[in-house]
mmCIF file of C-alpha atoms in Angstrom:
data_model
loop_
_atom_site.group_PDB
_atom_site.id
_atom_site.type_symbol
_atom_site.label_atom_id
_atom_site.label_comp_id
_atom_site.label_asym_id
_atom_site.label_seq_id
_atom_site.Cartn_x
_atom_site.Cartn_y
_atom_site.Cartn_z
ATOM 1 C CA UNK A 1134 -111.181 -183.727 161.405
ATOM 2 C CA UNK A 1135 -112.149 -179.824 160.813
ATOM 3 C CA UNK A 1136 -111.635 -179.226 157.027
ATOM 4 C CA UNK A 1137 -112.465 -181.122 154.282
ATOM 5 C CA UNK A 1138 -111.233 -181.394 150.385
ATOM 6 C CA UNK A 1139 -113.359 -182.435 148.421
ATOM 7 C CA UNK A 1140 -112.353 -182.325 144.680
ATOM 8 C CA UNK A 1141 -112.550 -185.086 141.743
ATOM 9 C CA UNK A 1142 -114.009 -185.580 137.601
ATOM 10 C CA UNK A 1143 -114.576 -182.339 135.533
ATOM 11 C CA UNK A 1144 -117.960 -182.040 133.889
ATOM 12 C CA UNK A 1145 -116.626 -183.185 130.977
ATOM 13 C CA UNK A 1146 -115.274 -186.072 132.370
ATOM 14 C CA UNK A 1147 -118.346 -186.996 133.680
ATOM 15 C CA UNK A 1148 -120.167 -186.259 130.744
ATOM 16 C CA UNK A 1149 -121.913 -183.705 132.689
ATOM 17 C CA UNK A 1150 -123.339 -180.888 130.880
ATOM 18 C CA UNK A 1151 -126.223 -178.551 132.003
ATOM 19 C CA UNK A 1152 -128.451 -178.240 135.044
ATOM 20 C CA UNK A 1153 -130.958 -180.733 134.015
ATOM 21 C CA UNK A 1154 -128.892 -184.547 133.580
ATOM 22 C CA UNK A 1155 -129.890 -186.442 135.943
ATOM 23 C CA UNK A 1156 -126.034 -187.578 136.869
ATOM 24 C CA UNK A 1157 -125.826 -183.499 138.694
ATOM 25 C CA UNK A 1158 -129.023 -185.467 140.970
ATOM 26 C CA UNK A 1159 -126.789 -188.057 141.498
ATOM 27 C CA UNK A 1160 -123.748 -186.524 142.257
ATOM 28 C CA UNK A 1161 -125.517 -183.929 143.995
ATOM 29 C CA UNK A 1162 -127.243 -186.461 146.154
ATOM 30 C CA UNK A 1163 -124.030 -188.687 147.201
ATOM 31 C CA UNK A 1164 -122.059 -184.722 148.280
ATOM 32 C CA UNK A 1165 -124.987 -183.955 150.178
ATOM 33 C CA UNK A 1166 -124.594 -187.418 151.893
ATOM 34 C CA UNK A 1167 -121.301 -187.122 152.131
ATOM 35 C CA UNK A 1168 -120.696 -183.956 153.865
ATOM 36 C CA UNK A 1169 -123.525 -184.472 156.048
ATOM 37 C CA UNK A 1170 -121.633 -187.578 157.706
ATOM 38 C CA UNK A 1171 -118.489 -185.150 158.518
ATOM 39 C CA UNK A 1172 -120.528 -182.384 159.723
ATOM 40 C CA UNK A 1173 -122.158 -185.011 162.094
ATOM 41 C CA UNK A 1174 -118.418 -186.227 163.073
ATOM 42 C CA UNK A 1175 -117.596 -182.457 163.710
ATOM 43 C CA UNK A 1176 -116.376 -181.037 160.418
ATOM 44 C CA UNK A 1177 -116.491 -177.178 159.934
ATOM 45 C CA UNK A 1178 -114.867 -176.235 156.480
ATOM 46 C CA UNK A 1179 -115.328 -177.420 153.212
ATOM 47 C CA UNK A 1180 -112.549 -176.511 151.726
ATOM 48 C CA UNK A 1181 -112.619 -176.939 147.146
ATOM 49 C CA UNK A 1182 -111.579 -175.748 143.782
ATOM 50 C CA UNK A 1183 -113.392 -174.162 141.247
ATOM 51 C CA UNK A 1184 -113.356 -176.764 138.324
ATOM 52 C CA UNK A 1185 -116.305 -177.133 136.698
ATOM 53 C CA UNK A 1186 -117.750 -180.724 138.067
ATOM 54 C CA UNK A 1187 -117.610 -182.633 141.353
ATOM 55 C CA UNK A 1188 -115.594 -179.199 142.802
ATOM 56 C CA UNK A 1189 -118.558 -176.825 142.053
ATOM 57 C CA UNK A 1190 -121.463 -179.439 142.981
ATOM 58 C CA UNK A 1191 -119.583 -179.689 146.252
ATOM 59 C CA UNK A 1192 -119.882 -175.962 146.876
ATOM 60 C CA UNK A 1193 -123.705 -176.324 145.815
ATOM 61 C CA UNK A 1194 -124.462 -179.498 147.797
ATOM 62 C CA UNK A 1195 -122.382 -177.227 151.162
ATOM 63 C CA UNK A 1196 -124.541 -174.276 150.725
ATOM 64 C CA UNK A 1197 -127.648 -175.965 150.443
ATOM 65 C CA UNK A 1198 -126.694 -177.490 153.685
ATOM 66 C CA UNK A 1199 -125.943 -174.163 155.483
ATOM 67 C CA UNK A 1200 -129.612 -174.245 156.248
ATOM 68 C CA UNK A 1201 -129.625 -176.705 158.213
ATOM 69 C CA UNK A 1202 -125.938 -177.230 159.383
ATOM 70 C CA UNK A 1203 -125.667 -172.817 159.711
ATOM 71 C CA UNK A 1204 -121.747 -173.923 161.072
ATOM 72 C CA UNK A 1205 -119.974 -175.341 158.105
ATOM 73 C CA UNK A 1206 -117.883 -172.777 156.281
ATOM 74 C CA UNK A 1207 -117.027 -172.921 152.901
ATOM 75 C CA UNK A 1208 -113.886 -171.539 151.041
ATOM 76 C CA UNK A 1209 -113.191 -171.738 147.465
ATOM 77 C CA UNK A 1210 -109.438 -172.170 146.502
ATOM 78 C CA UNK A 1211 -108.282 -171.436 143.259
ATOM 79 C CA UNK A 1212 -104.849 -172.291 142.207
ATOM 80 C CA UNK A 1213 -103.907 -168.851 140.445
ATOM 81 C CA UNK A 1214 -105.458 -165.471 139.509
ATOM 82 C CA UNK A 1215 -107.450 -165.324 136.850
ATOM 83 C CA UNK A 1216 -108.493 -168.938 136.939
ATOM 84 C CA UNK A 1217 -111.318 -169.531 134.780
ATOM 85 C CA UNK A 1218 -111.021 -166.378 132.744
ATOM 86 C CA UNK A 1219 -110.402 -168.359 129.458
ATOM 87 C CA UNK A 1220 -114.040 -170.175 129.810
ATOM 88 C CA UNK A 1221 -117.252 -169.128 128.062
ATOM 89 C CA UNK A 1222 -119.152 -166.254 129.615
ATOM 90 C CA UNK A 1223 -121.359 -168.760 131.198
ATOM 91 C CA UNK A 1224 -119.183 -170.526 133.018
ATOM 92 C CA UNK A 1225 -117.552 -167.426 134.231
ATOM 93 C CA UNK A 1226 -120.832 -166.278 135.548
ATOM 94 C CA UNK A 1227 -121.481 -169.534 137.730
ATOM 95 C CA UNK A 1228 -118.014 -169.582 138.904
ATOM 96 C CA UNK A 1229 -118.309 -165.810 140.053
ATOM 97 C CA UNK A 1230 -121.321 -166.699 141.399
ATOM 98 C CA UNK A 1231 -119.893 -169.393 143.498
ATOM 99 C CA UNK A 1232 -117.467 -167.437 144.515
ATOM 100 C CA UNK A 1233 -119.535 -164.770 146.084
ATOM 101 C CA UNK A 1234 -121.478 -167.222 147.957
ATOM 102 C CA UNK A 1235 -118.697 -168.555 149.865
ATOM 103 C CA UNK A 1236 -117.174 -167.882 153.307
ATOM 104 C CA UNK A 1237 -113.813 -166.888 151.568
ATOM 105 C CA UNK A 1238 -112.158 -167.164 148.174
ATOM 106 C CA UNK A 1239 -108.656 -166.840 147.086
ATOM 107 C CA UNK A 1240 -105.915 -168.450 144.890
ATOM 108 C CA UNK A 1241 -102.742 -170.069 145.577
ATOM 109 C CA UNK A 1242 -100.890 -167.889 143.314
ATOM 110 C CA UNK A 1243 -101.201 -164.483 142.631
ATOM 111 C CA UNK A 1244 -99.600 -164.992 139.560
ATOM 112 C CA UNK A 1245 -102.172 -165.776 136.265
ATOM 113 C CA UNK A 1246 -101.315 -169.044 135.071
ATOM 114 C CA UNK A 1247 -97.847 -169.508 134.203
ATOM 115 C CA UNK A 1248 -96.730 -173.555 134.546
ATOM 116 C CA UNK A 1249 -97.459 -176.516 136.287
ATOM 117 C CA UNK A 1250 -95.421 -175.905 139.122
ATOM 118 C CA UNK A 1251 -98.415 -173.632 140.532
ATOM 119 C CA UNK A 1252 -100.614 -176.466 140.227
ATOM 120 C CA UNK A 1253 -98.260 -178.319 142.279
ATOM 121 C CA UNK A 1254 -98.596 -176.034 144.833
ATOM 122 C CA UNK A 1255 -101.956 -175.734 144.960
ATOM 123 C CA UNK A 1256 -101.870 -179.634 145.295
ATOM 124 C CA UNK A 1257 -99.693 -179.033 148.721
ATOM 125 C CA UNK A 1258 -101.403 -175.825 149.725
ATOM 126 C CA UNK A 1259 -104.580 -177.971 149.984
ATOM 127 C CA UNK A 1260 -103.052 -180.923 151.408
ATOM 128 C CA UNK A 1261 -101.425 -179.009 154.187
ATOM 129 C CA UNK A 1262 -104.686 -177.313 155.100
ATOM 130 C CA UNK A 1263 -107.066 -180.356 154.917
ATOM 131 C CA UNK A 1264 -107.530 -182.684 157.370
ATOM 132 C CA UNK A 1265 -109.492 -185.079 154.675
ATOM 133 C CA UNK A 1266 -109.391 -185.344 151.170
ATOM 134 C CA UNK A 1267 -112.850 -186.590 149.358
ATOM 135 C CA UNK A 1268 -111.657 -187.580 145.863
ATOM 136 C CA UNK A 1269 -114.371 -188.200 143.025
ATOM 137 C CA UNK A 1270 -112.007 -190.789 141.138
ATOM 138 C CA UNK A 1271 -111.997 -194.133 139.289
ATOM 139 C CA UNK A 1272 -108.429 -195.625 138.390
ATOM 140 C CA UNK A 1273 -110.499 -197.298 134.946
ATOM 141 C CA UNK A 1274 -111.234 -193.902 133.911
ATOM 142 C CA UNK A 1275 -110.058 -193.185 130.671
ATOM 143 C CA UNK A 1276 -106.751 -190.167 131.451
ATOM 144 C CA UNK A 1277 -108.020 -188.208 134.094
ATOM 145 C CA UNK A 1278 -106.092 -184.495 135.889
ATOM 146 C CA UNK A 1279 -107.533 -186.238 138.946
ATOM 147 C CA UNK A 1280 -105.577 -188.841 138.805
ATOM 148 C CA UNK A 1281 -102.589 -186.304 139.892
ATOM 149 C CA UNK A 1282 -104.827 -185.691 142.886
ATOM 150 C CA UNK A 1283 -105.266 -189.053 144.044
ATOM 151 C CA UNK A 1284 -101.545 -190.373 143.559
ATOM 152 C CA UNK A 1285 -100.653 -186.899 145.850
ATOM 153 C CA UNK A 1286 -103.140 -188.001 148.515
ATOM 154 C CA UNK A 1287 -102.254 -191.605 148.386
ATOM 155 C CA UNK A 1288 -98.643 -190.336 148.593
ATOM 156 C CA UNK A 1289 -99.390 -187.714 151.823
ATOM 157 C CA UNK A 1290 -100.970 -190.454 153.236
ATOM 158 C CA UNK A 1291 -98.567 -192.734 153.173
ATOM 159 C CA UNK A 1292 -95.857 -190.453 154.737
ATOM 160 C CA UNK A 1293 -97.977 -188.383 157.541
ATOM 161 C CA UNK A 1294 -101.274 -190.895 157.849
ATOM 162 C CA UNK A 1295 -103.425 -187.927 155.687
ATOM 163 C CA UNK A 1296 -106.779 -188.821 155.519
ATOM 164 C CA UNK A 1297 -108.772 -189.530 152.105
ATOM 165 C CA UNK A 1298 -111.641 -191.101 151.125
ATOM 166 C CA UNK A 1299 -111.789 -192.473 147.338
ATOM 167 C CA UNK A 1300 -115.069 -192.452 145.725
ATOM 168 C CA UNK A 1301 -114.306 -194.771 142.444
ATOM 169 C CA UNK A 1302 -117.363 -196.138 139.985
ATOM 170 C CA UNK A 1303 -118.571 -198.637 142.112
ATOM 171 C CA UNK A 1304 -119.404 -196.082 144.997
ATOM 172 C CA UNK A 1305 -121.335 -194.031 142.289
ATOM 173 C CA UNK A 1306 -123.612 -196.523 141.164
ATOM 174 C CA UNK A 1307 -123.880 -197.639 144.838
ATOM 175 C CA UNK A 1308 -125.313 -193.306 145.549
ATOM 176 C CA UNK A 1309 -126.946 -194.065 142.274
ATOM 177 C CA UNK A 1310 -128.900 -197.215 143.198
ATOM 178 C CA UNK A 1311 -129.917 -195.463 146.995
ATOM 179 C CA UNK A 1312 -131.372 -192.296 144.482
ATOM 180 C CA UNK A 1313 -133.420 -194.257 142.618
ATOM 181 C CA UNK A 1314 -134.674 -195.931 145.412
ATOM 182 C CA UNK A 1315 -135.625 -192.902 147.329
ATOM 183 C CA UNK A 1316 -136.977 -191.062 144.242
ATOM 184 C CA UNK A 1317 -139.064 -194.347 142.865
ATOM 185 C CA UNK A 1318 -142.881 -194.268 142.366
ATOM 186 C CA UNK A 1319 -145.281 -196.628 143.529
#
Protein backbone atom coordinates (compact mmCIF):
# COMPACT_ATOMS: atom_id res chain seq x y z
CA UNK A 1 0.00 0.00 0.00
CA UNK A 2 1.82 3.31 -1.49
CA UNK A 3 -0.97 5.98 -1.71
CA UNK A 4 -3.48 6.84 0.48
CA UNK A 5 -7.11 8.74 0.24
CA UNK A 6 -8.01 10.14 2.82
CA UNK A 7 -11.23 12.27 2.51
CA UNK A 8 -14.59 12.45 4.74
CA UNK A 9 -17.19 15.38 6.79
CA UNK A 10 -16.97 19.07 5.59
CA UNK A 11 -16.41 21.62 8.31
CA UNK A 12 -19.75 22.27 8.37
CA UNK A 13 -20.69 18.95 8.83
CA UNK A 14 -18.65 18.66 11.62
CA UNK A 15 -19.61 21.75 13.03
CA UNK A 16 -16.14 22.81 12.60
CA UNK A 17 -15.50 26.38 12.29
CA UNK A 18 -12.20 28.28 13.00
CA UNK A 19 -8.71 27.35 14.12
CA UNK A 20 -9.40 27.33 17.74
CA UNK A 21 -12.47 24.33 18.47
CA UNK A 22 -11.10 21.93 20.04
CA UNK A 23 -12.80 19.11 17.55
CA UNK A 24 -9.68 20.52 14.68
CA UNK A 25 -7.33 18.96 18.05
CA UNK A 26 -9.21 16.07 17.77
CA UNK A 27 -9.42 15.42 14.34
CA UNK A 28 -6.08 16.66 13.93
CA UNK A 29 -4.79 14.25 16.49
CA UNK A 30 -6.60 10.89 15.15
CA UNK A 31 -4.94 12.04 11.06
CA UNK A 32 -1.75 12.41 12.63
CA UNK A 33 -2.25 8.87 14.15
CA UNK A 34 -3.54 7.66 11.35
CA UNK A 35 -1.09 8.38 8.72
CA UNK A 36 1.67 7.69 10.94
CA UNK A 37 0.56 3.85 11.07
CA UNK A 38 0.75 3.72 7.02
CA UNK A 39 3.91 5.53 6.80
CA UNK A 40 5.26 2.87 9.31
CA UNK A 41 3.61 0.02 6.95
CA UNK A 42 5.42 1.76 3.95
CA UNK A 43 3.02 4.38 2.62
CA UNK A 44 4.49 7.27 0.47
CA UNK A 45 1.56 9.53 -0.88
CA UNK A 46 -1.19 11.06 0.67
CA UNK A 47 -3.23 11.57 -1.85
CA UNK A 48 -6.80 14.30 -0.87
CA UNK A 49 -9.26 16.88 -1.92
CA UNK A 50 -9.54 20.26 -1.07
CA UNK A 51 -12.93 20.45 0.88
CA UNK A 52 -12.87 22.38 3.66
CA UNK A 53 -12.80 19.68 6.75
CA UNK A 54 -11.30 16.23 7.31
CA UNK A 55 -9.62 16.78 3.46
CA UNK A 56 -7.65 19.95 4.47
CA UNK A 57 -6.75 18.73 8.19
CA UNK A 58 -5.34 15.72 6.39
CA UNK A 59 -3.02 17.87 4.30
CA UNK A 60 -2.12 19.78 7.68
CA UNK A 61 -1.73 16.69 9.89
CA UNK A 62 0.80 15.20 6.40
CA UNK A 63 2.88 18.24 6.40
CA UNK A 64 3.40 18.49 9.90
CA UNK A 65 4.65 15.02 9.59
CA UNK A 66 7.15 15.74 6.75
CA UNK A 67 9.47 16.58 9.57
CA UNK A 68 9.81 13.69 10.77
CA UNK A 69 8.65 11.18 8.01
CA UNK A 70 10.78 13.76 5.11
CA UNK A 71 9.38 10.66 2.49
CA UNK A 72 5.66 10.99 2.37
CA UNK A 73 4.46 13.07 -0.55
CA UNK A 74 1.47 14.86 -0.64
CA UNK A 75 -0.81 15.78 -3.68
CA UNK A 76 -3.90 17.72 -3.59
CA UNK A 77 -6.64 16.64 -6.14
CA UNK A 78 -9.28 18.80 -7.02
CA UNK A 79 -12.12 17.62 -9.06
CA UNK A 80 -12.31 20.67 -11.61
CA UNK A 81 -10.71 24.09 -12.28
CA UNK A 82 -11.65 26.67 -10.41
CA UNK A 83 -12.73 24.64 -7.44
CA UNK A 84 -13.24 26.73 -4.54
CA UNK A 85 -13.45 30.01 -6.37
CA UNK A 86 -17.11 30.62 -5.20
CA UNK A 87 -15.91 30.58 -1.30
CA UNK A 88 -15.17 33.63 0.86
CA UNK A 89 -11.77 35.22 0.41
CA UNK A 90 -10.67 33.38 3.42
CA UNK A 91 -11.18 30.21 2.50
CA UNK A 92 -9.65 30.84 -0.82
CA UNK A 93 -6.55 31.98 0.88
CA UNK A 94 -6.11 28.66 3.03
CA UNK A 95 -6.94 26.55 0.16
CA UNK A 96 -4.21 28.39 -2.04
CA UNK A 97 -2.15 28.07 0.67
CA UNK A 98 -2.52 24.39 0.86
CA UNK A 99 -2.05 24.09 -2.37
CA UNK A 100 1.35 25.60 -2.57
CA UNK A 101 2.56 23.51 0.16
CA UNK A 102 2.02 20.33 -1.51
CA UNK A 103 4.15 17.95 -3.61
CA UNK A 104 1.68 18.46 -6.60
CA UNK A 105 -1.78 19.87 -7.24
CA UNK A 106 -4.14 19.46 -10.04
CA UNK A 107 -7.85 18.79 -10.91
CA UNK A 108 -9.62 16.08 -12.54
CA UNK A 109 -11.20 18.28 -14.97
CA UNK A 110 -10.00 21.08 -16.67
CA UNK A 111 -13.30 22.14 -17.18
CA UNK A 112 -14.86 24.75 -14.21
CA UNK A 113 -17.66 23.06 -12.75
CA UNK A 114 -20.20 22.01 -15.08
CA UNK A 115 -22.35 18.70 -13.58
CA UNK A 116 -22.05 15.90 -11.49
CA UNK A 117 -20.66 13.68 -13.87
CA UNK A 118 -17.11 15.39 -13.08
CA UNK A 119 -17.57 14.56 -9.60
CA UNK A 120 -18.03 11.12 -10.64
CA UNK A 121 -14.92 11.08 -12.12
CA UNK A 122 -13.06 12.47 -9.67
CA UNK A 123 -14.64 9.66 -7.45
CA UNK A 124 -12.87 6.99 -10.02
CA UNK A 125 -9.82 9.09 -10.74
CA UNK A 126 -9.07 8.72 -6.99
CA UNK A 127 -10.10 5.27 -6.63
CA UNK A 128 -7.95 4.10 -9.46
CA UNK A 129 -4.91 5.85 -8.04
CA UNK A 130 -5.28 4.88 -4.32
CA UNK A 131 -4.30 1.93 -2.91
CA UNK A 132 -6.45 2.86 0.46
CA UNK A 133 -9.23 4.93 1.04
CA UNK A 134 -9.47 6.61 4.77
CA UNK A 135 -13.10 7.79 4.94
CA UNK A 136 -14.18 10.26 7.86
CA UNK A 137 -17.92 8.90 7.82
CA UNK A 138 -20.83 7.90 10.08
CA UNK A 139 -23.92 6.16 8.30
CA UNK A 140 -26.24 8.09 11.43
CA UNK A 141 -25.10 11.27 10.12
CA UNK A 142 -27.75 13.41 9.24
CA UNK A 143 -27.39 13.63 4.71
CA UNK A 144 -23.91 13.67 4.15
CA UNK A 145 -21.81 14.20 0.15
CA UNK A 146 -19.64 11.61 1.89
CA UNK A 147 -21.88 9.25 1.93
CA UNK A 148 -21.37 9.08 -2.10
CA UNK A 149 -17.77 8.38 -1.14
CA UNK A 150 -18.23 5.58 1.05
CA UNK A 151 -21.01 3.62 -1.02
CA UNK A 152 -18.14 4.07 -4.13
CA UNK A 153 -15.46 2.55 -1.90
CA UNK A 154 -17.64 -0.07 -0.42
CA UNK A 155 -18.66 -0.74 -4.05
CA UNK A 156 -14.69 -0.84 -5.50
CA UNK A 157 -14.12 -2.96 -2.82
CA UNK A 158 -16.38 -5.33 -3.34
CA UNK A 159 -15.49 -5.88 -7.06
CA UNK A 160 -11.43 -5.55 -7.04
CA UNK A 161 -10.75 -6.15 -2.99
CA UNK A 162 -9.95 -1.97 -2.76
CA UNK A 163 -8.85 -1.18 0.44
CA UNK A 164 -10.75 1.34 2.93
CA UNK A 165 -10.81 2.04 6.27
CA UNK A 166 -14.18 3.67 7.76
CA UNK A 167 -13.78 5.98 10.56
CA UNK A 168 -17.65 6.30 11.83
CA UNK A 169 -18.62 8.17 15.41
CA UNK A 170 -17.60 5.60 17.55
CA UNK A 171 -13.88 5.71 16.26
CA UNK A 172 -14.01 9.56 16.94
CA UNK A 173 -14.88 9.52 20.39
CA UNK A 174 -12.53 6.50 20.74
CA UNK A 175 -9.32 9.42 19.16
CA UNK A 176 -11.31 11.68 21.38
CA UNK A 177 -11.12 9.75 24.67
CA UNK A 178 -7.00 8.81 23.87
CA UNK A 179 -6.71 13.08 23.48
CA UNK A 180 -8.00 13.78 26.54
CA UNK A 181 -6.08 11.34 28.13
CA UNK A 182 -2.80 12.44 26.78
CA UNK A 183 -3.60 16.17 27.19
CA UNK A 184 -5.11 15.71 31.00
CA UNK A 185 -3.59 17.53 34.03
CA UNK A 186 -2.64 16.14 37.17
Amino acid sequence: MQRIWITGFRSAELGLFGNKDPKRDVLLFALTKLLTRRLDEGAEWLITGGQMGIEQLAIEAGLALKTTHPELKIAMMLPFKDFGANWNEANQAKLQQLKSQVDYAAATSSLAYQNPQQLKGYQEFMLTHTDLGVVFYDEQAPESKTRYTYEAMQARHAQNAYEYQLIDFDKLQEFANEYQEMHQEW
